[in-house]
Structures are given as C-alpha cells and as structure tokens.
Tab-separated table of C-alpha atoms and ligand atoms in Angstrom:
chain	number	residue	atom	x	y	z
A	295	MET	CA	144.407	109.867	114.159
A	296	LYS	CA	141.551	107.839	115.496
A	297	ASN	CA	139.617	105.602	113.038
A	298	THR	CA	136.244	105.416	114.653
A	299	TYR	CA	133.506	102.933	113.897
A	300	PHE	CA	131.415	105.873	112.746
A	301	ASP	CA	134.133	106.848	110.218
A	302	LEU	CA	134.181	103.289	108.886
A	303	ILE	CA	130.439	103.238	108.266
A	304	ASP	CA	130.374	106.803	106.993
A	305	GLN	CA	133.095	106.060	104.433
A	306	SER	CA	131.687	102.681	103.334
A	307	TYR	CA	127.954	103.343	103.028
A	308	TYR	CA	125.290	105.991	102.787
A	309	PHE	CA	124.581	106.662	106.429
A	310	PRO	CA	122.180	107.527	107.977
A	311	GLN	CA	119.879	105.468	105.800
A	312	GLU	CA	116.260	104.292	105.854
A	313	GLY	CA	115.563	102.868	109.306
A	314	PHE	CA	119.009	103.563	110.795
A	315	ASP	CA	120.297	106.767	112.323
A	316	LEU	CA	122.311	107.982	115.288
A	317	LYS	CA	120.713	110.014	118.037
A	318	LYS	CA	123.187	111.447	120.527
A	319	GLY	CA	125.725	108.859	119.373
A	320	VAL	CA	123.358	105.923	119.877
A	321	LEU	CA	121.691	103.898	117.116
A	322	SER	CA	117.991	104.353	116.466
A	323	PHE	CA	115.878	101.890	114.474
A	324	ASN	CA	113.030	103.408	112.471
A	325	GLY	CA	113.279	106.482	114.681
A	326	MET	CA	112.971	104.461	117.896
A	327	SER	CA	115.716	104.905	120.472
A	328	LEU	CA	117.248	101.495	121.094
A	329	LYS	CA	118.956	102.771	124.243
A	330	TYR	CA	115.523	103.617	125.632
A	331	LEU	CA	114.378	100.036	124.985
A	332	ILE	CA	117.595	98.577	126.423
A	333	ASP	CA	117.241	100.651	129.598
A	334	LYS	CA	113.585	99.738	129.900
A	335	TYR	CA	113.674	96.010	129.110
A	336	GLU	CA	117.337	94.957	129.403
A	337	THR	CA	118.971	92.722	126.828
A	338	PRO	CA	118.625	90.292	125.202
A	339	PHE	CA	115.374	91.069	123.426
A	340	LYS	CA	113.708	90.615	120.097
A	341	LEU	CA	111.935	93.558	118.572
A	342	MET	CA	109.162	93.809	116.012
A	343	TYR	CA	108.456	97.247	114.568
A	344	LEU	CA	104.936	96.884	113.178
A	345	PRO	CA	104.531	100.086	111.090
A	346	LYS	CA	107.192	98.819	108.667
A	347	ILE	CA	104.844	96.033	107.547
A	348	GLY	CA	102.309	98.484	106.150
A	349	GLU	CA	105.063	100.551	104.531
A	350	GLN	CA	106.435	97.531	102.688
A	351	ILE	CA	103.011	96.455	101.458
A	352	LYS	CA	102.183	99.958	100.226
A	353	LYS	CA	105.527	100.247	98.455
A	354	ALA	CA	105.131	97.014	96.459
A	355	ARG	CA	101.488	97.676	95.714
A	356	ASN	CA	102.224	101.187	94.428
A	357	LEU	CA	105.035	99.960	92.218
A	358	PHE	CA	102.917	97.163	90.726
A	359	ASN	CA	100.015	99.538	90.118
A	360	ARG	CA	102.359	102.069	88.530
A	361	ALA	CA	103.782	99.374	86.246
A	362	ILE	CA	100.260	98.240	85.368
A	363	ASN	CA	99.311	101.802	84.341
A	364	LYS	CA	102.577	102.413	82.514
A	365	ASN	CA	102.220	99.243	80.453
A	366	ASN	CA	98.501	99.639	79.952
A	367	TYR	CA	98.120	96.201	81.496
A	368	SER	CA	94.554	94.987	81.745
A	369	GLY	CA	94.863	92.649	84.771
A	370	SER	CA	94.973	93.628	88.446
A	371	TYR	CA	97.649	93.228	91.127
A	372	ASN	CA	96.887	91.269	94.315
A	373	TYR	CA	99.189	91.292	97.336
A	374	CYS	CA	98.989	88.128	99.441
A	375	TYR	CA	100.854	87.851	102.727
A	376	CYS	CA	102.557	84.501	103.105
A	377	THR	CA	101.692	83.669	106.720
A	378	LYS	CA	104.443	81.086	107.223
A	379	CYS	CA	106.972	83.887	107.318
A	380	CYS	CA	105.656	85.124	110.654
A	381	HIS	CA	102.363	83.885	112.083
A	382	PHE	CA	102.089	86.101	115.155
A	383	SER	CA	98.672	87.711	115.451
A	384	HIS	CA	100.115	91.215	115.778
A	385	VAL	CA	102.003	90.692	112.503
A	386	VAL	CA	99.198	89.121	110.467
A	387	LYS	CA	96.751	91.744	111.753
A	388	SER	CA	99.145	94.533	110.754
A	389	ALA	CA	99.268	93.113	107.235
A	390	LEU	CA	95.482	92.718	107.137
A	391	LYS	CA	95.067	96.411	107.990
A	392	GLU	CA	96.434	96.987	104.478
A	393	LYS	CA	93.695	94.740	103.061
A	394	VAL	CA	96.103	92.069	101.904
A	395	HIS	CA	95.026	88.602	100.847
A	396	LEU	CA	96.595	85.547	102.452
A	397	GLU	CA	98.567	82.480	101.488
A	398	THR	CA	98.439	79.411	103.744
A	399	SER	CA	100.670	76.382	103.967
A	400	SER	CA	99.184	73.858	106.382
A	401	SER	CA	96.170	72.730	108.366
A	402	PHE	CA	96.712	74.941	111.442
A	403	ASP	CA	96.966	77.934	109.124
A	404	ILE	CA	93.275	77.513	108.362
A	405	ASP	CA	92.455	77.564	112.089
A	406	LEU	CA	94.288	80.848	112.175
A	407	ILE	CA	92.002	82.137	109.423
A	408	PHE	CA	88.938	80.917	111.341
A	409	ARG	CA	90.129	82.980	114.340
A	410	LEU	CA	90.835	86.082	112.281
A	411	PHE	CA	87.396	85.782	110.698
A	412	GLU	CA	85.739	85.444	114.112
A	413	GLU	CA	87.513	88.611	115.198
A	414	GLY	CA	86.376	90.462	112.076
A	415	GLU	CA	89.936	90.946	110.810
A	416	LEU	CA	89.061	89.606	107.358
A	417	THR	CA	85.931	88.849	105.354
A	418	THR	CA	84.759	86.042	103.121
A	419	ASN	CA	85.932	88.184	100.183
A	420	THR	CA	89.570	87.798	101.225
A	421	ILE	CA	91.432	85.688	98.696
A	422	VAL	CA	93.100	82.748	100.415
A	423	VAL	CA	95.650	80.818	98.373
A	424	HIS	CA	96.394	77.359	99.775
A	425	ASN	CA	99.864	76.056	99.062
A	426	GLY	CA	101.783	73.252	100.749
A	427	TYR	CA	101.102	69.535	101.054
A	428	LYS	CA	97.365	68.901	101.314
A	429	THR	CA	96.875	66.524	104.198
A	430	LYS	CA	93.392	65.205	104.967
A	431	ASP	CA	92.988	67.732	107.809
A	432	TYR	CA	94.170	70.642	105.698
A	433	LEU	CA	91.761	69.791	102.865
A	434	GLN	CA	88.817	69.295	105.190
A	435	LYS	CA	89.388	72.682	106.767
A	436	ILE	CA	89.711	74.310	103.331
A	437	VAL	CA	86.311	72.869	102.429
A	438	GLN	CA	84.956	74.208	105.718
A	439	LEU	CA	86.277	77.618	104.719
A	440	ASN	CA	84.423	77.311	101.404
A	441	GLU	CA	81.267	76.285	103.254
A	442	MET	CA	81.569	79.401	105.394
A	443	GLY	CA	81.397	81.456	102.199
A	444	PHE	CA	85.098	82.077	101.430
A	445	LYS	CA	84.420	82.123	97.734
A	446	ASN	CA	87.998	83.089	96.855
A	447	SER	CA	89.733	80.124	98.426
A	448	ILE	CA	92.105	78.613	95.845
A	449	ILE	CA	93.724	75.204	96.380
A	450	VAL	CA	97.037	75.215	94.530
A	451	LEU	CA	97.931	71.661	93.563
A	452	ASP	CA	101.418	70.786	94.682
A	453	SER	CA	101.404	67.383	92.986
A	454	LYS	CA	99.272	65.388	90.582
A	455	SER	CA	98.050	63.059	93.320
A	456	GLU	CA	96.407	65.942	95.155
A	457	ILE	CA	93.719	66.218	92.503
A	458	TYR	CA	92.198	62.871	93.563
A	459	ARG	CA	91.982	64.024	97.182
A	460	VAL	CA	90.548	67.356	96.088
A	461	LYS	CA	87.974	65.609	93.909
A	462	LYS	CA	86.889	63.462	96.843
A	463	VAL	CA	86.169	66.497	99.018
A	464	ALA	CA	84.697	68.433	96.074
A	465	ALA	CA	82.136	65.654	95.518
A	466	LYS	CA	80.711	66.283	98.989
A	467	PHE	CA	80.833	70.081	98.704
A	468	ASP	CA	77.754	71.892	97.472
A	469	GLY	CA	79.525	74.137	94.995
A	470	ILE	CA	82.650	74.389	92.890
A	471	LEU	CA	86.141	74.342	94.401
A	472	LYS	CA	88.661	76.721	92.874
A	473	ILE	CA	92.074	75.267	92.191
A	474	GLY	CA	95.471	76.307	90.904
A	475	ILE	CA	98.440	74.420	89.495
A	476	ARG	CA	101.952	74.992	90.770
A	477	ILE	CA	104.641	74.572	88.139
A	478	ALA	CA	107.782	72.911	89.512
A	479	ILE	CA	110.790	75.006	88.599
A	480	ASP	CA	114.338	73.891	87.890
A	481	GLU	CA	116.691	74.949	90.644
A	482	GLU	CA	119.858	76.991	90.223
A	483	PRO	CA	122.817	74.964	88.851
A	484	GLN	CA	124.651	74.899	92.212
A	485	SER	CA	121.599	73.459	93.980
A	486	ALA	CA	121.707	69.993	95.601
A	487	TYR	CA	118.916	68.790	93.292
A	488	HIS	CA	117.619	69.692	89.871
A	489	THR	CA	113.843	70.094	89.961
A	490	SER	CA	111.936	71.547	92.910
A	491	ARG	CA	109.849	68.943	94.785
A	492	LEU	CA	107.148	71.579	95.058
A	493	GLY	CA	104.756	71.648	92.149
A	494	ILE	CA	104.092	69.533	89.076
A	495	ARG	CA	106.699	68.797	86.398
A	496	PRO	CA	106.239	71.177	83.468
A	497	ALA	CA	106.309	68.318	80.939
A	498	GLU	CA	103.286	66.683	82.619
A	499	ILE	CA	101.065	69.675	83.198
A	500	LEU	CA	99.136	69.885	79.929
A	501	ASP	CA	98.223	66.187	79.830
A	502	PHE	CA	97.355	66.338	83.516
A	503	TYR	CA	94.986	69.217	82.857
A	504	LYS	CA	93.341	67.448	79.912
A	505	GLN	CA	92.920	64.130	81.713
A	506	ASP	CA	92.121	65.119	85.284
A	507	ILE	CA	90.743	68.649	85.376
A	508	HIS	CA	89.099	69.563	82.085
A	509	GLY	CA	85.379	68.888	82.077
A	510	ASP	CA	85.052	68.239	85.815
A	511	GLY	CA	82.058	70.273	86.932
A	512	LYS	CA	83.064	70.338	90.624
A	513	ILE	CA	86.432	72.036	90.209
A	514	SER	CA	87.570	75.083	88.311
A	515	LEU	CA	91.186	75.913	87.434
A	516	LYS	CA	91.679	79.583	88.275
A	517	MET	CA	95.380	80.074	88.937
A	518	VAL	CA	98.791	79.133	87.622
A	519	HIS	CA	101.536	79.396	90.227
A	520	PHE	CA	105.292	79.311	90.042
A	521	PHE	CA	107.849	80.361	92.603
A	522	VAL	CA	111.542	80.689	91.948
A	523	ASP	CA	112.535	80.162	95.546
A	524	SER	CA	116.036	81.559	95.277
A	525	GLY	CA	114.299	84.892	94.790
A	526	ILE	CA	113.199	87.376	92.160
A	527	LYS	CA	116.479	88.576	90.697
A	528	ASP	CA	117.469	90.232	87.473
A	529	SER	CA	119.517	87.181	86.490
A	530	VAL	CA	119.634	84.910	83.469
A	531	TYR	CA	118.441	82.038	85.658
A	532	TYR	CA	115.398	83.911	86.979
A	533	TRP	CA	114.253	85.119	83.575
A	534	ASN	CA	114.814	81.675	82.113
A	535	GLU	CA	112.507	80.068	84.711
A	536	PHE	CA	110.063	82.954	84.320
A	537	ASN	CA	109.909	82.449	80.545
A	538	LYS	CA	109.446	78.689	80.874
A	539	ALA	CA	106.602	79.240	83.333
A	540	MET	CA	105.016	81.866	81.078
A	541	ASN	CA	105.046	79.423	78.163
A	542	ILE	CA	103.164	76.869	80.249
A	543	PHE	CA	100.779	79.513	81.511
A	544	ILE	CA	99.975	80.480	77.915
A	545	GLU	CA	99.496	76.906	76.755
A	546	LEU	CA	97.171	76.214	79.681
A	547	ARG	CA	95.336	79.491	79.235
A	548	THR	CA	94.554	78.652	75.596
A	549	LEU	CA	92.971	75.391	76.800
A	550	CYS	CA	91.165	76.785	79.832
A	551	ASN	CA	89.174	80.019	79.909
A	552	ASP	CA	88.631	79.793	83.668
A	553	ILE	CA	92.259	80.681	84.383
A	554	LYS	CA	92.360	84.284	85.496
A	555	ALA	CA	95.408	84.497	87.757
A	556	LEU	CA	99.163	84.139	87.550
A	557	ASN	CA	100.876	83.795	90.926
A	558	LEU	CA	104.593	84.608	91.101
A	559	GLY	CA	105.010	83.348	94.702
A	560	GLY	CA	107.380	85.153	97.057
A	561	GLY	CA	111.045	85.923	96.749
A	562	PHE	CA	111.450	89.690	96.969
A	563	PRO	CA	114.753	90.382	98.734
A	564	ILE	CA	115.269	92.657	101.719
A	565	ARG	CA	118.217	94.714	102.913
A	566	ASN	CA	120.717	92.367	104.534
A	567	ASN	CA	123.655	94.776	104.408
A	568	LEU	CA	123.968	98.558	104.453
A	569	GLY	CA	125.178	98.582	100.852
A	570	PHE	CA	122.136	96.649	99.570
A	571	GLU	CA	120.911	97.821	96.189
A	572	TYR	CA	117.873	96.397	94.459
A	573	ASP	CA	115.777	98.229	91.939
A	574	TYR	CA	112.269	97.101	92.914
A	575	GLU	CA	110.689	99.515	90.440
A	576	TYR	CA	112.706	98.192	87.509
A	577	ILE	CA	112.093	94.523	88.337
A	578	ILE	CA	108.367	95.017	88.848
A	579	ASN	CA	108.072	96.897	85.579
A	580	GLU	CA	109.995	94.162	83.762
A	581	ILE	CA	107.705	91.503	85.213
A	582	VAL	CA	104.527	93.301	84.180
A	583	LYS	CA	105.922	94.231	80.747
A	584	ASN	CA	107.075	90.672	80.050
A	585	ILE	CA	103.774	89.099	81.067
A	586	LYS	CA	101.942	91.536	78.837
A	587	GLU	CA	104.224	91.006	75.836
A	588	LYS	CA	103.993	87.237	76.069
A	589	CYS	CA	100.217	87.265	76.427
A	590	GLN	CA	99.776	89.694	73.556
A	591	ALA	CA	102.006	87.635	71.284
A	592	ALA	CA	99.937	84.527	72.076
A	593	ASN	CA	96.659	86.400	71.966
A	594	VAL	CA	95.571	85.405	75.458
A	595	PRO	CA	94.082	87.823	78.023
A	596	GLU	CA	96.464	89.309	80.560
A	597	PRO	CA	96.036	87.555	83.932
A	598	ASP	CA	95.580	89.145	87.335
A	599	ILE	CA	98.994	89.072	88.990
A	600	PHE	CA	99.420	87.639	92.488
A	601	THR	CA	102.455	87.677	94.738
A	602	GLU	CA	102.970	85.987	98.101
A	603	PHE	CA	105.751	88.046	99.642
A	604	GLY	CA	106.746	86.803	103.059
A	605	LYS	CA	110.256	87.937	103.892
A	606	TYR	CA	109.701	91.221	102.062
A	607	THR	CA	106.575	91.926	104.130
A	608	VAL	CA	107.990	91.349	107.594
A	609	GLY	CA	111.751	90.827	107.436
A	610	GLU	CA	112.750	94.470	107.839
A	611	SER	CA	110.509	94.887	110.902
A	612	GLY	CA	112.553	92.618	113.127
A	613	ALA	CA	115.699	92.994	115.204
A	614	ILE	CA	117.435	91.250	118.058
A	615	ILE	CA	119.548	93.125	120.566
A	616	PHE	CA	122.355	91.653	122.663
A	617	GLU	CA	124.916	92.821	125.176
A	618	VAL	CA	128.543	91.862	124.664
A	619	LEU	CA	129.424	90.052	127.878
A	620	GLU	CA	133.095	89.637	127.302
A	621	GLN	CA	135.804	90.028	124.699
A	622	LYS	CA	138.043	87.041	124.341
A	623	LYS	CA	141.271	87.108	122.351
A	624	GLN	CA	142.072	83.560	121.211
A	625	ASN	CA	145.115	84.404	119.080
A	626	GLU	CA	146.740	87.455	117.535
A	627	SER	CA	144.065	87.920	114.904
A	628	GLU	CA	140.891	86.448	116.429
A	629	THR	CA	138.824	88.288	118.989
A	630	TRP	CA	135.483	86.931	120.117
A	631	TYR	CA	132.652	89.125	121.317
A	632	MET	CA	130.542	86.840	123.493
A	633	VAL	CA	126.889	87.896	123.489
A	634	ASN	CA	124.273	87.146	126.111
A	635	ASN	CA	122.232	84.571	124.182
A	636	SER	CA	122.603	82.004	121.443
A	637	LEU	CA	122.759	82.948	117.763
A	638	MET	CA	121.701	79.460	116.736
A	639	ASN	CA	118.561	79.842	118.830
A	640	THR	CA	117.679	83.359	117.766
A	641	ILE	CA	118.828	83.737	114.146
A	642	PRO	CA	118.983	80.075	113.061
A	643	ASP	CA	119.207	80.939	109.349
A	644	ALA	CA	122.640	82.462	109.969
A	645	TRP	CA	123.843	79.019	110.975
A	646	SER	CA	121.767	76.739	108.750
A	647	ILE	CA	121.711	78.530	105.390
A	648	LEU	CA	124.447	81.107	106.040
A	649	GLU	CA	121.935	83.936	105.826
A	650	LYS	CA	123.318	87.391	106.568
A	651	PHE	CA	121.656	90.137	108.562
A	652	ILE	CA	122.582	93.752	109.158
A	653	LEU	CA	124.770	93.838	112.269
A	654	LEU	CA	125.388	97.167	113.991
A	655	PRO	CA	126.542	98.370	117.373
A	656	ILE	CA	124.001	100.337	119.374
A	657	ASN	CA	126.568	102.462	121.251
A	658	LYS	CA	130.297	103.275	121.202
A	659	TRP	CA	130.264	104.523	117.583
A	660	ASN	CA	133.087	106.918	118.467
A	661	ASN	CA	135.406	104.118	119.599
A	662	GLU	CA	137.953	102.724	117.149
A	663	TYR	CA	136.812	99.719	115.160
A	664	THR	CA	138.201	96.222	115.246
A	665	LYS	CA	137.702	92.908	113.442
A	666	VAL	CA	135.634	90.491	115.516
A	667	ASN	CA	133.800	87.176	115.595
A	668	ILE	CA	130.525	87.023	117.499
A	669	GLY	CA	130.024	84.022	119.765
A	670	GLY	CA	126.842	82.803	121.423
A	671	ILE	CA	126.841	81.370	124.926
A	672	SER	CA	125.676	77.895	123.951
A	673	CYS	CA	128.395	75.255	123.973
A	674	ASP	CA	127.964	74.509	120.285
A	675	HIS	CA	130.953	75.423	118.154
A	676	SER	CA	128.580	76.477	115.362
A	677	ASP	CA	127.043	79.163	117.552
A	678	TYR	CA	128.875	82.062	115.910
A	679	TYR	CA	128.579	84.771	113.282
A	680	ASN	CA	131.681	86.179	111.666
A	681	SER	CA	131.101	87.506	108.194
A	682	GLU	CA	128.858	89.957	106.448
A	683	ASP	CA	127.314	89.576	103.031
A	684	PHE	CA	129.863	88.868	100.261
A	685	ASN	CA	132.017	87.190	102.966
A	686	GLN	CA	133.279	90.498	104.257
A	687	GLN	CA	134.920	90.519	107.652
A	688	LEU	CA	132.989	91.796	110.611
A	689	PHE	CA	133.935	95.051	112.285
A	690	LEU	CA	132.549	96.491	115.507
A	691	PRO	CA	133.749	99.151	117.966
A	692	SER	CA	136.651	98.069	120.124
A	693	TYR	CA	136.304	98.794	123.814
A	694	ASP	CA	138.248	98.752	127.019
A	695	ASP	CA	137.056	96.333	129.714
A	696	GLN	CA	137.174	99.240	132.160
A	697	GLU	CA	134.488	101.173	130.255
A	698	LYS	CA	131.429	101.554	132.430
A	699	GLU	CA	128.760	100.929	129.826
A	700	PRO	CA	128.767	97.560	128.038
A	701	LEU	CA	128.761	97.336	124.253
A	702	TYR	CA	125.329	96.540	122.853
A	703	ILE	CA	124.869	95.146	119.362
A	704	GLY	CA	121.872	94.367	117.192
A	705	PHE	CA	121.087	92.067	114.287
A	706	PHE	CA	118.532	93.821	112.117
A	707	HIS	CA	115.931	92.734	109.567
A	708	THR	CA	115.454	89.414	111.296
A	709	GLY	CA	111.625	89.508	111.238
A	710	ALA	CA	111.074	86.678	108.761
A	711	TYR	CA	111.216	82.937	109.505
A	712	GLN	CA	113.609	83.206	112.490
A	713	ASP	CA	110.877	82.725	115.119
A	714	SER	CA	109.230	79.726	113.506
A	715	ILE	CA	112.471	77.989	112.573
A	716	SER	CA	113.928	78.491	116.029
A	717	GLY	CA	110.611	77.335	117.534
A	718	TYR	CA	110.155	80.524	119.568
A	719	GLY	CA	107.934	79.667	122.547
A	720	GLY	CA	106.944	76.346	120.920
A	721	ILE	CA	105.762	77.470	117.466
A	722	LYS	CA	106.850	75.531	114.421
A	723	HIS	CA	107.764	76.217	110.791
A	724	CYS	CA	104.584	76.280	108.668
A	725	LEU	CA	102.688	75.503	111.914
A	726	ILE	CA	103.377	71.800	111.472
A	727	PRO	CA	102.717	70.530	115.009
A	728	ALA	CA	105.429	68.873	117.082
A	729	PRO	CA	104.819	65.092	116.870
A	730	LYS	CA	103.983	63.035	119.922
A	731	LEU	CA	106.940	61.794	121.930
A	732	ILE	CA	107.002	58.109	122.817
A	733	ILE	CA	109.401	56.763	125.417
A	734	VAL	CA	110.656	53.201	125.254
A	735	ASP	CA	112.467	51.631	128.199
A	736	LYS	CA	113.104	48.205	129.636
A	737	ASP	CA	111.721	47.140	133.016
A	738	ASP	CA	113.606	45.174	135.676
A	739	THR	CA	112.748	41.888	133.976
A	740	GLY	CA	114.073	43.072	130.621
A	741	ASN	CA	110.669	43.579	128.955
A	742	PHE	CA	109.988	46.621	126.823
A	743	VAL	CA	107.761	49.298	128.295
A	744	ASP	CA	106.522	52.224	126.257
A	745	PHE	CA	104.364	55.242	126.907
A	746	VAL	CA	103.415	58.592	125.459
A	747	TYR	CA	105.395	61.311	127.167
A	748	ARG	CA	103.626	64.075	125.297
A	749	ASN	CA	100.891	64.057	122.666
A	750	GLU	CA	101.062	65.829	119.340
A	751	GLN	CA	100.887	69.588	119.694
A	752	THR	CA	97.333	70.911	119.394
A	753	VAL	CA	95.979	73.812	117.395
A	754	ASP	CA	95.130	75.667	120.591
A	755	GLU	CA	98.628	75.255	121.991
A	756	MET	CA	100.102	76.751	118.827
A	757	LEU	CA	97.536	79.524	118.422
A	758	SER	CA	97.860	80.495	122.059
A	759	ILE	CA	101.588	81.181	121.642
A	760	LEU	CA	100.829	83.186	118.527
A	761	GLY	CA	98.318	85.429	120.276
A	762	TYR	CA	95.073	84.189	118.694
A	763	LEU	CA	93.338	82.882	121.824
A	764	LYS	CA	91.505	85.206	124.147
A	765	ASN	CA	93.358	83.895	127.202
A	766	THR	CA	96.766	84.404	125.575
A	767	LYS	CA	99.140	86.020	128.050
A	768	ASP	CA	102.039	88.369	127.441
A	769	HIS	CA	100.710	90.306	124.516
A	770	GLY	CA	99.442	93.426	126.075
B	854	PLP	C1	104.592	78.997	98.077
B	854	PLP	C2	105.367	80.066	98.733
B	854	PLP	N1	104.993	81.338	98.543
B	854	PLP	C3	105.655	82.355	99.143
B	854	PLP	C4	106.741	82.129	99.955
B	854	PLP	C5	107.422	83.307	100.591
B	854	PLP	O1	108.691	83.497	100.109
B	854	PLP	P1	109.515	84.780	100.565
B	854	PLP	O2	109.541	84.784	102.033
B	854	PLP	O3	110.848	84.581	99.926
B	854	PLP	O4	108.808	85.967	99.993
B	854	PLP	C6	107.180	80.821	100.161
B	854	PLP	C7	108.353	80.556	101.009
B	854	PLP	O5	108.817	79.489	101.205
B	854	PLP	C8	106.467	79.758	99.530
B	854	PLP	O6	106.847	78.484	99.696
C-alpha cells in the first residue's frame, strides 16, 4: 500500500483548512492556484496576498467589539497596525482601507506617514502611536506631525530620559503634546535577561509621573502601554505580567485623569503549523473582562483599549515558493532537498530565532512521503530548515529524478518581519537607515587614507523601495 503525502496530511490535520486546499492535486493558497503563479512567474518568488490583511483586522475588531458588548465595557477598542512588521505601501494601504490607526517606531516611519497623508490615505484624525527610541530627528518629525494637525499623535516614553527631550520640543510647540508611558515588563524565566530594555521600570513609574509629568501644562499623559513581547498567551507568565501592568495602570489612573487609553502592544500569534489552535475569542474576552474587573474594583473608569498587532495583521498573507533543484542523500537517514534560493536570505527568522513556518509541497501530493532536510544554495552551513513546530521532523513528497515536473515547495505565513530583517531590496528593520560606510587603507608611503564609500541611506532611498515615491518602479 502506498502512503502518500496527502494521506499523511489528511490523517494528521484537518485538511483542507482556511487558506489551503488542493485543486486538481495542486496546492492553492487562499483560493489562488500556485501552479498558475509558478507557470507565469517561475520560482523562486515571494507572494503577498493582500485581502487577508483586511480579513485579519475585521476578525480581531469583531471579537473585541463582541467582548466589549458582552462585558458591558464602557471603553472603545482601537486597532493600530504596527508598521515595522511590513512597511510596503501596498500592505500599509491595505490596512488603512480598514480604517486602522498606526504605530510607528522610528524617524523614517514619520516620513511614511507624511507620504500617506499627501496621498489622502489617512487623515489628521488617525491615531498615531509613537514607540521606539526617540532620536532628535524622530521627535522633530513627530512635532511636525502635530503642527500639521495630527491631534491624536501620542509619544510613548520608552525611558525616563525621553521626557526631557519631549519637554524641549513641547516648549516650542504651540499646543499640548500627548504622551504615553511604556511599562517595562519582566521577561520569561528562560530569557537571556530579566527586565525588558523597552519601557520604564515599574518601580520608578509613579515617582517619575509625580516629578516629571504632573502639572506640566505642555504635555498630557494619555496612554499607558505594556507589551509582553513573547506574545499574548493564556499562560501563567502572561497573566502575571498583565496583572502587574494593570496594577500600575490603576495607580497611575487614580493620580491622572487625563489617562484614557491602555495599549496592550502586539503579540497575537498566527498559524505556523497546520495543527495550530488558538482561541482568539476566549483570550480577547478574558482581556476585556479582566480589565473591567480590575478597574471596577479600584473604582477607576474603564480605558479605551489599543492593540498594535503586526505579525497578526500581515503574517498570514505572505508565502515564498521554491523549486527543489536536487535531492542529495548524505547518509542512510539524511536526505537534503536543495531549493533554488537561500533560506537565510528569505526567511531569516527561521535561522536567527528558530521561527517555524507552514511548509507544504505545491505538487506531487500523491507521491509517497519521506523525511527531509531543506537546504539553501548559499554556502553557509546554517542555511537550512529541518523541523516543524514542536521539533517535529519534516516530511515532503519523495520523487524520482526522472519525473518530468520538478517538486515545488512553499513556506507560508511569512508576511511579517522577513522582508525588513533580510533587508529585501535595501529596506531595514524599523526603517533604521544603513549607516555610512567608511573605507580606511594605507597608501604607498604607509600613511592612512580614508574616504566615504557610501553615505547613510536616505529617506527617499528607503521609501522608494517601499513604493511610496511616485517614480517607484516595479509596483504596477
Ligand atoms: C511596541 C510594539 N508594538 C507592537 C509590536 C508588534 O508585535 P507583533 O508583531 O508580535 O504583533 C512590536 C514588535 O516588536 C512592538 O515592539
């Protein structure tokens, strides 16, 4: 009896499932024939399926609004898209179609907002939450945004020292700057450090507020922010950090009537294996219920809830498709499927933080299955992928070298962070520009000579790659 790859998947998971199906024996992604795209464009290629972005936003928004009604919660829910997850104009514009608000993380991010505003993609009513380290440039552009009428721009303080820089720019601004405070959380026990470097230590927050914020007529504290960066999970650790943050929120709220918003950051998971189970509805209801209970017990008004989902918004839209160039048997138990690009260059999180993605063959589902390792064609020994989530071995269809059609495979749900971290086309994580490159040499007489080979990357260079400049090529 033949054990086909289809049988393996059929017996192990619910299949077909949301986004994945077989059409005439070939995998389709969100209803789109991948064979059609392979024939049309040839592999390797990256794929971004834009309609999924709107679906994800609607799903989370509906669940939060349902939980708000169910719990008779008096605050509102506000969905912000965290731009650092994927800055491409087609992606951010797809999110903006759903009337999302935005979260920024660096100076160039504000240029991106200027462009979107010029194009009429957002209005001065859009809430823009500014996280990240506030460099001089970043702060100046945030003030510019305020001067343009963005009345809902909120500068979330990442450290105590930022308040002095904010106060300096606030003094010159004809109006009041809205600010938030980010609470630094304690990391999971297995983490390499104890307290997150992002945010202000919980023990210092109340005194900081009393000494440096209270009574200052040029700034107004509107938001409390905390982000458990290992994700929103129904775990003892998550609820512990959540409760600690809620206690600080309540203490601050009793001191400061201006605070209206509680921002939970990002951290919603996405499907990274076909057996993924996560009860979004339950978690969202628990979050809303817990905020309400804690506020009621302390007799403080229920805040508007903000989230900044990045990976959740765009992760499931992305895929990367390869052809298997060759199968290489290196010993009795190890077979390598060599694909026609580099995994380190295209899904860098798989190498750097051992992130898992859904891996599926596009064709040959009726062939028998076999255990494989996937190898990239770079010469780096780390350029491989060989286990699924929970360290499970990797299985793909076996094939005979004589078969006419090559085996095609795809990594799915790769739409978040992979482009910026791999520097696709020259973009950078959080749009932090590439620094200038200085060359030092010695001349014939042994004296040092130095020169600038390339200057720091400019805003226009970055925004052009991302599709925000009118002369941008290659984006239809
Ligand atoms: C402040 C902040 N908000 C939101 C996010 C988005 O997180 P995720 O992609 O897990 O939703 C990040 C990610 O690093 C972040 O630093």
